Coordinates of C-alpha atoms in Angstrom, one line a residue:
Chain W
M1 CA -24.2 -7.1 -5.5
T2 CA -23.0 -8.8 -2.3
P3 CA -24.5 -6.9 0.6
F4 CA -21.3 -7.1 2.8
P5 CA -19.0 -5.6 3.8
L6 CA -21.0 -2.4 4.3
A7 CA -20.0 0.9 2.8
L8 CA -19.8 2.3 6.3
Q9 CA -18.6 5.8 5.4
D10 CA -21.5 6.2 2.9
L11 CA -24.1 4.9 5.4
L12 CA -23.0 6.7 8.6
G13 CA -20.7 9.5 7.6
H14 CA -16.9 9.7 8.0
W15 CA -16.5 10.0 11.7
N16 CA -19.7 8.2 12.7
A17 CA -18.5 5.1 10.9
Y18 CA -15.8 4.8 13.5
I19 CA -18.4 4.0 16.1
V20 CA -18.7 0.6 14.6
Y21 CA -15.0 0.1 15.0
L22 CA -15.2 1.3 18.6
L23 CA -17.8 -1.4 19.2
I24 CA -15.7 -4.1 17.5
G25 CA -12.7 -3.0 19.6
F26 CA -14.9 -3.2 22.7
A27 CA -15.9 -6.8 22.0
F28 CA -12.3 -7.6 21.1
G29 CA -11.0 -6.2 24.4
Y30 CA -13.7 -7.9 26.4
V31 CA -13.1 -11.3 24.9
L32 CA -9.3 -11.0 25.4
E33 CA -9.9 -10.2 29.1
I34 CA -12.3 -13.1 29.8
S35 CA -9.9 -15.4 28.1
G36 CA -7.2 -14.5 30.6
F37 CA -5.0 -12.6 28.2
A38 CA -4.5 -9.7 30.6
D39 CA -2.3 -12.0 32.7
S40 CA 1.3 -12.3 31.5
R41 CA 1.7 -15.7 33.3
V42 CA -1.1 -17.2 31.2
L43 CA 0.6 -16.0 28.0
A44 CA 4.1 -17.1 28.9
A45 CA 3.0 -20.6 30.1
Q46 CA 2.3 -21.3 26.4
F47 CA 6.1 -21.5 25.8
Y48 CA 6.7 -24.0 28.6
F49 CA 3.8 -26.3 27.4
K50 CA 2.1 -25.9 30.8
D51 CA -1.0 -24.0 29.7
L52 CA -1.7 -23.7 26.0
T53 CA -4.5 -21.1 26.3
V54 CA -2.7 -18.8 23.7
L55 CA -2.7 -21.6 21.1
K56 CA -6.3 -22.6 21.8
V57 CA -7.8 -19.1 21.8
M58 CA -5.8 -17.9 18.8
F59 CA -6.3 -20.9 16.5
G60 CA -9.8 -21.4 17.8
A61 CA -10.5 -17.8 16.7
I62 CA -8.7 -18.2 13.4
I63 CA -10.6 -21.3 12.3
T64 CA -14.0 -20.0 13.6
A65 CA -13.6 -16.7 11.7
M66 CA -12.2 -18.4 8.6
V67 CA -15.1 -20.9 8.3
L68 CA -17.7 -18.2 8.8
L69 CA -16.0 -15.9 6.4
F70 CA -15.7 -18.4 3.5
L71 CA -19.2 -19.8 4.2
S72 CA -20.7 -16.3 3.8
S73 CA -18.5 -15.6 0.8
G74 CA -19.6 -18.9 -0.8
L75 CA -23.3 -18.0 -0.1
G76 CA -22.8 -14.6 -1.9
L77 CA -23.3 -12.6 1.3
L78 CA -19.7 -11.3 1.7
D79 CA -17.3 -10.1 -1.0
Y80 CA -13.9 -11.7 -0.3
N81 CA -12.4 -9.3 -2.8
L82 CA -13.4 -6.4 -0.5
V83 CA -12.0 -8.0 2.6
W84 CA -8.5 -6.8 3.6
V85 CA -5.9 -9.5 3.1
N86 CA -2.6 -8.4 4.6
P87 CA -0.2 -8.0 1.7
T88 CA 2.8 -10.3 1.9
Y89 CA 6.2 -8.8 2.5
L90 CA 7.8 -12.1 3.3
W91 CA 11.2 -11.3 4.9
P92 CA 10.3 -8.1 6.8
G93 CA 7.4 -10.2 8.2
I94 CA 9.6 -13.1 9.2
V95 CA 12.3 -10.9 10.8
G96 CA 9.7 -8.8 12.5
G97 CA 7.9 -11.9 13.7
L98 CA 11.1 -13.4 15.2
L99 CA 11.8 -10.1 17.0
M100 CA 8.2 -10.1 18.3
G101 CA 8.6 -13.7 19.5
V102 CA 11.6 -12.5 21.5
G103 CA 9.6 -9.6 22.9
F104 CA 6.7 -12.0 23.7
I105 CA 8.8 -14.4 25.9
V106 CA 10.8 -11.6 27.6
G107 CA 7.9 -9.2 28.2
G108 CA 5.0 -11.6 28.4
F109 CA 2.5 -9.8 26.2
C110 CA 1.8 -8.8 22.7
P111 CA 0.7 -5.2 22.0
G112 CA -3.0 -5.8 22.1
T113 CA -3.0 -7.9 25.2
S114 CA -0.7 -5.4 27.0
L115 CA -3.3 -2.7 26.5
V116 CA -6.0 -4.9 27.9
S117 CA -3.7 -5.7 30.8
A118 CA -3.0 -2.1 31.4
A119 CA -6.8 -1.4 31.3
V120 CA -7.2 -3.8 34.3
F121 CA -4.4 -2.1 36.2
K122 CA -1.6 -4.7 35.8
I123 CA 1.6 -2.8 36.3
D124 CA 3.6 -5.1 34.1
G125 CA 1.1 -4.6 31.4
I126 CA 1.5 -0.8 31.7
F127 CA 5.3 -1.1 31.5
F128 CA 5.0 -3.4 28.5
A129 CA 2.6 -1.0 26.7
L130 CA 5.1 1.9 27.4
G131 CA 7.8 -0.3 25.9
V132 CA 5.6 -0.9 22.8
F133 CA 5.2 2.9 22.5
F134 CA 9.0 3.3 22.7
G135 CA 9.6 0.5 20.1
V136 CA 7.1 1.9 17.7
F137 CA 8.7 5.4 18.1
L138 CA 12.2 3.9 17.5
F139 CA 10.9 2.2 14.3
G140 CA 9.4 5.4 12.9
E141 CA 12.8 7.1 13.5
S142 CA 15.0 4.3 12.1
V143 CA 13.0 2.8 9.2
G144 CA 14.6 5.4 6.9
F145 CA 17.9 3.6 7.2
F146 CA 16.5 0.3 5.8
E147 CA 13.6 1.4 3.7
G148 CA 14.8 -1.0 1.0
F149 CA 14.5 -4.1 3.2
W150 CA 11.2 -3.0 4.6
H151 CA 9.7 -2.9 1.2
S152 CA 11.4 -6.0 -0.1
S153 CA 10.0 -9.5 -1.0
Y154 CA 6.6 -7.9 -1.7
M155 CA 4.1 -10.3 -3.1
G156 CA 0.9 -8.3 -2.8
R157 CA -2.4 -9.9 -1.9
F158 CA -1.1 -13.5 -1.9
T159 CA -3.3 -16.2 -0.4
L160 CA -2.7 -19.8 0.6
M161 CA -5.1 -20.9 -2.2
E162 CA -2.9 -19.2 -4.8
W163 CA 0.4 -20.5 -3.2
L164 CA -0.7 -24.1 -3.0
N165 CA -3.1 -23.9 -6.0
L166 CA -5.9 -25.6 -4.2
P167 CA -9.6 -24.7 -4.0
T168 CA -10.5 -22.4 -1.1
G169 CA -12.7 -25.1 0.7
V170 CA -9.8 -27.6 0.7
I171 CA -7.5 -25.1 2.3
V172 CA -10.2 -24.2 4.9
L173 CA -10.7 -27.9 5.8
L174 CA -6.9 -28.6 6.0
I175 CA -6.4 -25.6 8.4
V176 CA -9.3 -26.7 10.6
L177 CA -7.8 -30.2 10.7
M178 CA -4.4 -28.9 11.5
A179 CA -5.8 -26.7 14.3
L180 CA -7.7 -29.6 15.8
F181 CA -4.6 -31.8 15.6
M182 CA -2.7 -29.0 17.4
F183 CA -5.4 -28.8 20.1
W184 CA -5.2 -32.6 20.6
G185 CA -1.4 -32.5 20.9
G186 CA -1.6 -29.4 23.0
E187 CA -3.9 -31.1 25.5
K188 CA -1.5 -34.1 25.8
L189 CA 1.4 -31.6 26.4
E190 CA -0.6 -29.8 29.1
A191 CA -1.2 -33.2 30.8
I192 CA 2.5 -33.9 30.8
F193 CA 4.0 -30.5 31.6
G194 CA 1.2 -28.7 33.3
G195 CA -0.4 -31.7 35.2
R196 CA -3.8 -30.9 33.7
N197 CA -6.5 -33.6 34.2
L198 CA -8.0 -34.1 30.8
A199 CA -11.0 -35.9 32.3
N200 CA -12.2 -32.5 33.6
E201 CA -12.2 -31.0 30.1
P202 CA -15.7 -30.2 28.8
R203 CA -17.3 -32.7 26.5
W204 CA -18.8 -30.0 24.3
R205 CA -15.4 -29.4 22.7
Y206 CA -15.9 -32.5 20.6
G207 CA -19.2 -31.2 19.4
A208 CA -17.6 -27.8 18.5
A209 CA -14.8 -29.6 16.6
G210 CA -17.4 -31.6 14.7
V211 CA -19.4 -28.5 13.8
L212 CA -16.2 -26.8 12.5
V213 CA -15.2 -29.8 10.3
L214 CA -18.8 -30.0 8.9
A215 CA -18.8 -26.3 8.2
A216 CA -15.4 -26.6 6.4
V217 CA -16.8 -29.5 4.3
A218 CA -19.8 -27.3 3.5
V219 CA -17.4 -24.6 2.2
I220 CA -15.9 -27.2 -0.2
V221 CA -19.4 -28.3 -1.3
I222 CA -20.7 -24.8 -1.8
G223 CA -17.5 -23.5 -3.4
Q224 CA -16.7 -19.9 -4.0
P225 CA -18.4 -17.7 -6.6
S226 CA -16.7 -17.6 -10.0
T227 CA -16.3 -14.5 -12.1
A228 CA -19.4 -15.6 -14.1
D229 CA -21.4 -16.0 -10.8
R230 CA -20.3 -12.7 -9.6
W231 CA -21.3 -11.0 -12.9
E232 CA -24.8 -12.5 -12.6
M233 CA -25.2 -10.9 -9.2
I234 CA -24.6 -7.5 -10.6
E235 CA -25.9 -7.9 -14.1
N236 CA -29.2 -6.0 -13.6
V237 CA -27.4 -2.8 -12.8
E238 CA -24.2 -3.1 -14.8
A239 CA -25.7 -4.4 -18.1
A240 CA -28.0 -1.3 -18.1
R241 CA -25.0 1.0 -17.7
L242 CA -23.3 -0.7 -20.6
Q243 CA -26.4 -0.4 -22.7
N244 CA -26.9 3.3 -21.9
R245 CA -23.2 3.9 -22.7
E246 CA -22.5 5.3 -19.3
V247 CA -19.2 3.5 -19.1
Q248 CA -17.7 4.1 -22.5
I249 CA -15.5 7.2 -22.3
H250 CA -14.5 9.4 -25.1
P251 CA -10.8 9.4 -26.1
A252 CA -10.7 13.1 -25.2
E253 CA -11.9 12.3 -21.7
L254 CA -9.3 9.6 -21.3
L255 CA -6.6 12.1 -22.4
V256 CA -7.9 14.6 -19.9
I257 CA -8.0 12.2 -16.9
S258 CA -4.6 10.7 -17.8
R259 CA -3.1 14.2 -17.4
D260 CA -4.9 14.9 -14.1
P261 CA -2.3 14.7 -11.3
S262 CA -5.0 14.0 -8.8
L263 CA -6.0 10.7 -10.5
N264 CA -4.1 7.5 -10.8
V265 CA -5.2 6.3 -14.3
I266 CA -4.4 2.7 -15.2
M267 CA -4.9 1.9 -18.9
L268 CA -5.2 -1.8 -19.7
D269 CA -4.7 -2.6 -23.4
I270 CA -6.2 -6.0 -24.2
R271 CA -5.0 -6.7 -27.7
S272 CA -2.5 -9.0 -29.5
E273 CA 1.1 -8.4 -28.8
A274 CA 1.6 -7.5 -32.5
D275 CA -1.1 -4.8 -32.4
Y276 CA 0.3 -3.5 -29.2
N277 CA 3.8 -3.3 -30.6
L278 CA 2.6 -1.5 -33.7
F279 CA 0.8 1.2 -31.7
H280 CA -0.4 1.9 -28.2
I281 CA -1.3 4.8 -26.1
L282 CA 1.5 6.0 -23.9
E283 CA 1.5 4.3 -20.5
A284 CA -1.1 1.7 -21.5
Q285 CA -0.2 -1.7 -20.1
H286 CA -0.3 -4.7 -22.4
I287 CA -2.6 -7.5 -21.2
P288 CA -2.5 -10.3 -23.8
T289 CA -5.6 -12.2 -22.7
L290 CA -8.7 -12.0 -20.5
E291 CA -7.2 -14.8 -18.4
K292 CA -4.1 -12.6 -17.7
L293 CA -6.5 -9.8 -16.7
S294 CA -8.2 -12.1 -14.2
D295 CA -4.8 -13.0 -12.7
M296 CA -4.1 -9.3 -12.2
I297 CA -7.3 -8.6 -10.2
P298 CA -5.7 -8.9 -6.7
A299 CA -3.0 -6.4 -7.7
L300 CA -5.6 -4.0 -9.3
L301 CA -7.6 -4.1 -6.1
E302 CA -4.7 -2.8 -4.1
E303 CA -4.5 0.4 -6.1
P304 CA -5.4 3.6 -4.1
A305 CA -8.9 5.0 -4.0
N306 CA -8.2 7.7 -6.7
T307 CA -7.6 5.1 -9.3
V308 CA -9.5 5.0 -12.6
Y309 CA -9.2 1.8 -14.6
V310 CA -9.7 2.1 -18.4
V311 CA -9.7 -1.0 -20.6
M312 CA -9.4 -0.9 -24.4
S313 CA -9.2 -3.1 -27.4
N314 CA -9.2 -2.2 -31.1
D315 CA -12.9 -1.6 -31.0
E316 CA -15.1 -2.3 -28.0
T317 CA -15.7 -6.0 -28.3
L318 CA -13.0 -7.5 -26.1
A319 CA -12.8 -4.4 -23.9
T320 CA -16.5 -4.9 -23.0
E321 CA -15.7 -8.4 -21.8
A322 CA -12.7 -7.2 -19.9
W323 CA -14.8 -4.5 -18.3
K324 CA -17.4 -7.1 -17.2
I325 CA -14.6 -9.0 -15.5
L326 CA -13.4 -5.9 -13.6
R327 CA -16.9 -5.1 -12.4
A328 CA -17.7 -8.7 -11.4
E329 CA -14.5 -8.7 -9.4
S330 CA -15.5 -5.5 -7.6
V331 CA -12.8 -3.3 -9.2
P332 CA -14.2 0.2 -8.6
T333 CA -14.3 3.1 -11.0
S334 CA -13.7 1.2 -14.2
Y335 CA -14.4 2.3 -17.8
L336 CA -13.7 1.3 -21.3
L337 CA -12.4 3.4 -24.2
E338 CA -15.3 4.4 -26.6
G339 CA -14.6 3.0 -30.1
G340 CA -11.4 1.5 -28.9
V341 CA -7.9 2.2 -30.1
N342 CA -9.2 2.8 -33.6
N343 CA -11.3 5.7 -32.4
W344 CA -8.4 7.1 -30.4
I345 CA -6.3 7.1 -33.6
D346 CA -9.2 8.6 -35.5
T347 CA -9.5 11.4 -32.9
F348 CA -5.8 12.3 -32.5
A349 CA -3.9 11.3 -35.6
D350 CA -3.1 13.9 -38.3
E351 CA -5.2 13.8 -41.4
T352 CA -2.4 12.6 -43.7
F353 CA -1.8 9.6 -41.6
K354 CA -5.4 8.8 -41.5
E355 CA -5.9 9.2 -45.2
T356 CA -2.8 7.2 -46.2
Q357 CA -2.9 4.4 -43.6
F358 CA -6.6 3.6 -43.2
K359 CA -7.5 0.1 -44.2
S360 CA -10.8 -1.5 -44.5
I361 CA -11.3 -4.3 -42.0
S362 CA -13.7 -7.1 -41.6
G363 CA -14.7 -8.7 -38.3
T364 CA -14.4 -7.3 -34.9
D365 CA -11.5 -6.0 -32.9
Q366 CA -9.2 -5.4 -35.9
L367 CA -6.7 -2.6 -36.1
A368 CA -8.1 -0.2 -38.8
Y369 CA -4.8 1.4 -39.7
N370 CA -1.5 0.2 -41.3
F371 CA 1.7 0.9 -39.4
S372 CA 4.9 0.6 -41.3
A373 CA 7.0 0.1 -38.2
A374 CA 6.3 -1.2 -34.7
L375 CA 7.0 2.0 -32.9
G376 CA 4.6 1.3 -29.9
S377 CA 4.0 4.6 -28.1
R378 CA 6.5 6.7 -30.0
Y379 CA 3.9 8.2 -32.3
E380 CA 2.8 11.7 -31.7
F381 CA -0.8 10.6 -31.3
S382 CA 0.3 8.1 -28.6
Q383 CA 0.8 11.1 -26.4
P384 CA -1.2 14.0 -28.0
D385 CA -0.9 17.4 -26.6
P386 CA -4.3 18.3 -25.0
A387 CA -3.8 22.0 -25.8
R388 CA -3.9 21.2 -29.5
F389 CA -7.4 19.7 -29.4
D390 CA -10.7 21.3 -28.6
I391 CA -13.1 18.4 -28.3
V392 CA -16.5 18.5 -26.7
F393 CA -17.4 15.3 -24.8
T394 CA -19.7 14.2 -22.1
P395 CA -17.6 13.5 -19.0
K396 CA -18.6 10.1 -17.5
V397 CA -15.8 9.3 -15.0
E398 CA -16.9 9.4 -11.4
L399 CA -14.7 8.1 -8.6
E400 CA -16.6 5.4 -6.7
I401 CA -16.1 5.4 -2.9
K402 CA -14.2 2.3 -2.1
R403 CA -16.2 -0.2 -0.1
G404 CA -14.5 -2.3 2.5
P405 CA -11.0 -2.1 3.7
S406 CA -9.0 1.1 4.0
G407 CA -5.8 -0.6 5.1
G408 CA -4.7 -3.2 7.6
G409 CA -4.6 -3.0 11.3
C410 CA -1.1 -1.9 10.9
G411 CA -1.4 1.3 9.0
Chain Y
M1 CA -18.7 -15.3 45.1
T2 CA -19.9 -12.0 46.4
T3 CA -22.9 -10.4 44.8
L4 CA -24.7 -7.2 44.9
T5 CA -27.3 -8.4 47.3
T6 CA -25.5 -7.2 50.4
S7 CA -25.6 -3.6 49.4
K8 CA -29.3 -3.7 48.7
S9 CA -30.2 -3.7 52.3
T10 CA -28.4 -0.4 53.1
K11 CA -30.3 2.7 52.4
S12 CA -27.7 5.4 52.7
N13 CA -24.5 5.3 50.6
G14 CA -26.2 2.7 48.5
F15 CA -24.5 3.7 45.3
Y16 CA -21.0 4.0 46.8
K17 CA -21.3 0.6 48.4
R18 CA -22.6 -0.9 45.3
L19 CA -19.6 0.5 43.4
Q20 CA -17.3 -0.8 46.1
S21 CA -18.7 -4.2 46.0
L22 CA -18.5 -4.1 42.2
I23 CA -14.8 -3.4 42.3
K24 CA -13.9 -5.6 45.3
R25 CA -16.0 -8.6 44.2
Q26 CA -14.1 -11.9 44.0
A27 CA -12.5 -12.6 40.7
K28 CA -14.4 -14.9 38.5
P29 CA -12.5 -17.6 36.7
Y30 CA -11.6 -17.1 33.1
V31 CA -13.7 -18.7 30.4
H32 CA -12.6 -22.0 28.9
P33 CA -10.0 -21.3 26.2
Y34 CA -12.0 -23.0 23.5
L35 CA -15.0 -20.8 24.3
G36 CA -12.8 -17.8 24.3
G37 CA -11.4 -18.8 20.9
I38 CA -14.9 -19.2 19.4
L39 CA -16.0 -15.9 20.8
L40 CA -12.9 -14.2 19.5
G41 CA -13.5 -15.8 16.2
I42 CA -17.0 -14.4 16.0
V43 CA -15.7 -10.9 16.9
L44 CA -13.1 -11.2 14.2
F45 CA -15.6 -12.5 11.7
S46 CA -18.0 -9.6 12.5
A47 CA -15.2 -7.1 11.9
F48 CA -14.5 -8.5 8.4
F49 CA -18.2 -9.1 7.6
F50 CA -19.4 -5.6 8.4
T51 CA -16.3 -3.5 7.7
G52 CA -14.0 -5.5 5.5
N53 CA -11.2 -4.8 8.0
G54 CA -9.8 -7.2 10.6
L55 CA -8.6 -6.4 14.1
G56 CA -5.6 -4.4 15.1
A57 CA -3.8 -2.8 18.0
S58 CA -0.3 -1.8 17.2
G59 CA -1.5 0.5 14.4
G60 CA -3.5 2.5 17.0
I61 CA -0.5 2.8 19.2
N62 CA 1.6 3.9 16.3
R63 CA -0.8 6.7 15.3
L64 CA -0.9 7.9 18.9
I65 CA 2.9 8.2 18.9
V66 CA 2.8 10.1 15.6
L67 CA 0.2 12.4 17.1
I68 CA 2.4 13.3 20.0
E69 CA 5.5 13.7 17.7
D70 CA 3.4 15.9 15.3
A71 CA 2.4 18.2 18.2
I72 CA 6.0 18.5 19.4
Y73 CA 8.0 18.6 16.1
P74 CA 5.7 18.8 13.0
A75 CA 8.5 19.6 10.6
H76 CA 10.2 16.3 11.4
I77 CA 7.0 14.4 10.6
D78 CA 6.7 16.1 7.3
R79 CA 10.3 15.3 6.4
T80 CA 10.1 11.6 7.3
A81 CA 8.4 9.7 4.5
Y82 CA 7.0 6.9 6.8
L83 CA 5.6 9.3 9.3
A84 CA 4.3 11.8 6.7
T85 CA 1.9 9.2 5.3
M86 CA 0.1 9.4 8.7
A87 CA 0.4 12.9 9.8
G88 CA 2.1 14.9 7.1
G89 CA 0.7 18.4 6.4
D90 CA -2.8 18.7 7.8
R91 CA -3.4 14.9 8.0
N92 CA -4.9 13.8 11.3
P93 CA -3.2 10.6 12.5
L94 CA -6.3 9.7 14.5
D95 CA -8.4 9.6 11.4
S96 CA -8.1 5.9 11.0
W97 CA -10.3 3.0 12.0
V98 CA -7.6 1.2 13.9
V99 CA -7.4 4.0 16.4
F100 CA -11.0 3.4 17.3
V101 CA -10.5 -0.4 17.6
T102 CA -7.6 0.3 19.9
V103 CA -9.6 2.6 22.1
G104 CA -12.5 0.2 22.2
L105 CA -10.1 -2.6 23.1
M106 CA -9.1 -0.8 26.2
I107 CA -12.6 0.1 27.2
G108 CA -13.8 -3.4 26.6
G109 CA -10.9 -4.9 28.6
F110 CA -11.6 -2.5 31.5
T111 CA -15.3 -3.3 31.5
S112 CA -14.7 -7.0 31.6
G113 CA -12.2 -6.5 34.4
L114 CA -14.8 -4.4 36.3
L115 CA -17.7 -6.9 35.8
N116 CA -15.7 -10.0 36.6
G117 CA -13.8 -8.6 39.6
R118 CA -10.4 -8.6 38.0
L119 CA -9.5 -4.9 38.4
N120 CA -6.6 -4.9 40.8
V121 CA -3.3 -3.1 40.9
T122 CA -0.7 -5.9 40.7
T123 CA 2.3 -7.2 38.9
N124 CA 2.1 -10.6 37.4
R125 CA 5.4 -12.4 37.3
G126 CA 7.2 -15.7 37.7
P127 CA 7.9 -16.9 41.3
Q128 CA 11.6 -16.1 41.1
M129 CA 11.3 -12.7 39.4
P130 CA 11.6 -9.6 41.5
K131 CA 8.9 -7.1 40.9
K132 CA 11.1 -4.2 39.6
L133 CA 13.1 -6.4 37.3
R134 CA 9.8 -7.7 35.9
W135 CA 8.9 -4.1 35.0
V136 CA 12.3 -3.6 33.3
Y137 CA 11.9 -6.8 31.2
A138 CA 8.3 -5.9 30.4
F139 CA 9.5 -2.6 29.0
I140 CA 12.3 -4.3 27.0
G141 CA 10.0 -7.0 25.7
G142 CA 7.4 -4.3 24.8
A143 CA 10.0 -2.3 22.9
A144 CA 11.1 -5.4 20.9
M145 CA 7.4 -6.2 20.3
G146 CA 6.6 -2.6 19.2
Y147 CA 9.6 -2.5 16.8
G148 CA 9.0 -6.0 15.4
A149 CA 5.3 -5.2 14.9
R150 CA 6.0 -2.2 12.8
L151 CA 8.7 -4.1 10.8
A152 CA 6.2 -6.9 10.1
R153 CA 3.4 -4.4 9.4
G154 CA 1.2 -5.7 12.1
C155 CA 1.1 -7.3 15.5
T156 CA -0.4 -10.6 16.7
S157 CA -3.9 -9.2 16.1
G158 CA -3.4 -7.3 12.9
Q159 CA -1.2 -9.8 11.2
A160 CA -1.4 -13.3 12.8
L161 CA -5.1 -13.3 13.8
S162 CA -6.7 -11.2 11.0
G163 CA -4.3 -12.2 8.2
G164 CA -4.4 -15.9 9.3
A165 CA -8.2 -16.0 9.1
V166 CA -8.3 -14.6 5.6
L167 CA -5.5 -17.0 4.5
S168 CA -2.7 -14.5 3.7
V169 CA 0.6 -16.3 3.0
G170 CA 2.7 -13.6 4.7
S171 CA 0.5 -13.7 7.8
W172 CA 1.0 -17.4 8.2
A173 CA 4.8 -17.1 7.8
F174 CA 4.7 -14.3 10.3
M175 CA 2.8 -16.3 12.8
F176 CA 5.2 -19.2 12.7
A177 CA 8.1 -16.7 13.1
V178 CA 6.5 -15.3 16.2
F179 CA 6.0 -18.7 17.8
G180 CA 9.5 -19.8 16.5
G181 CA 11.2 -16.8 18.1
A182 CA 9.5 -17.2 21.4
Y183 CA 10.0 -21.0 21.7
A184 CA 13.7 -20.6 20.6
L185 CA 14.3 -18.2 23.5
A186 CA 12.0 -19.7 26.1
Y187 CA 14.5 -22.1 27.5
F188 CA 17.1 -19.4 28.2
V189 CA 14.7 -17.2 30.0
R190 CA 12.9 -20.0 31.9
K191 CA 13.8 -18.4 35.3
F192 CA 11.6 -15.4 34.2
W193 CA 8.4 -17.4 34.4
N194 CA 9.0 -20.6 36.4

């Protein structure tokens, strides 16, 4: 298992974990201040090409963090799946961004920098921060009128790699090169509009640029771990759980948890479309192939912490492979249906159905019953009444505490 | 630049003088922007590496507002879906990592100001901008920023910086929108700053 990010709440306790965030915030505020971000004139000068400190600090930070992040992910130190990637709500983001741009040039700060400015007693920073408070209050009171727009154009965890369909390392290198180009152009603009003498600029910046480019190339060479690589990292522990049948849950347990209002149960039915149409458990989602399951991982990772994922196939063969993918991709609290859909039918269907419709099957992952019509989940045993059954089973489902992100800096 | 050595010679009031010299020391110049960028990048990376979360600021402000509203008018919070997710029922709006990042941010900024001699009560403004008008515009700009930040689900730190580094499409679109909005308006408000 990748050692980072840490399960802070597990290690330190609920409130103590916040000390780490306090320290991170401290370093954040300190660095903003020494970079001059408490002075609104420094920030505003960006937009008249006189002093591009904002551009240099921001993009310098983005490329530094990005390169370190994907290097450590490539080396198996950090699990990118457990890193918070702001979900994309395209249009609310763009409209909000434009409004913030207006606020930036009129007011001279952004929310974070205004707090730093207020902390070093700048009165304009204090007024700006008060304005931010007022704007945030207004939003909370008015979002109800356009809730639809605010939730529109949702694309989930959507990365540049998926959008451009390029390997992570290539994107990292392209962004580093783009930033360096902007720095180069920015310095030229500063010389023209701000009268900056570029001869006085430190030479070490060339070295730093070179290191960043080399590191980005290293990200390409190392690559990012595939699902198979990720499974290898956890195989010791997880294969034993599979072997000891700790993760195969009885149909009766699935029935019980699926009716538990405190849990969000996601059933993933990995079978052919024909079998799914013939019969499936109520609310089971159809996933035609393991590739489709892999594509769904980012969406699955966004589900809340009380989610239980249960994969199923006709027996356990394909479901086991699916379960391995979920575990390898750090999907928490995942299980597979013991004996598959066949066992579910065997457990909940009435005796006449079982006697008349049972068929002998050869090979793995075949549906063991005949269905005369493709009624999907409209069978009584698609949605059995728990009160009618008195089945003893060993409960296995345990919610795992989510490691890593608990929401963006915006929640 | 002034140092602490002057206060060493005095015996009485040593602490007070030392404190005074700390506050009144001459302001040190800011670090080079590229160095600031690299340091900020390391902080941002550390945040992701250890916690899985990025940085944030407006989220902390948001929760402080909700805390105040909840104290004054809790029934309103419970009835408004957006607010109830933070402070509905017995939820504590301060029970969130971003609140602690925001508090740390202010302490860190203050500490740097103290150590580098940049703690002074002043209003930074363009040469043609009257002081009181600057305050008004700061407030208006802040309100636009605050509203926009919530609409976009994050401010420059939570969306642009954090989301940019982890390569979120929405965060990059957002970032260009912020710069686009500011550059589009910059010419018309040039008297504010020049």
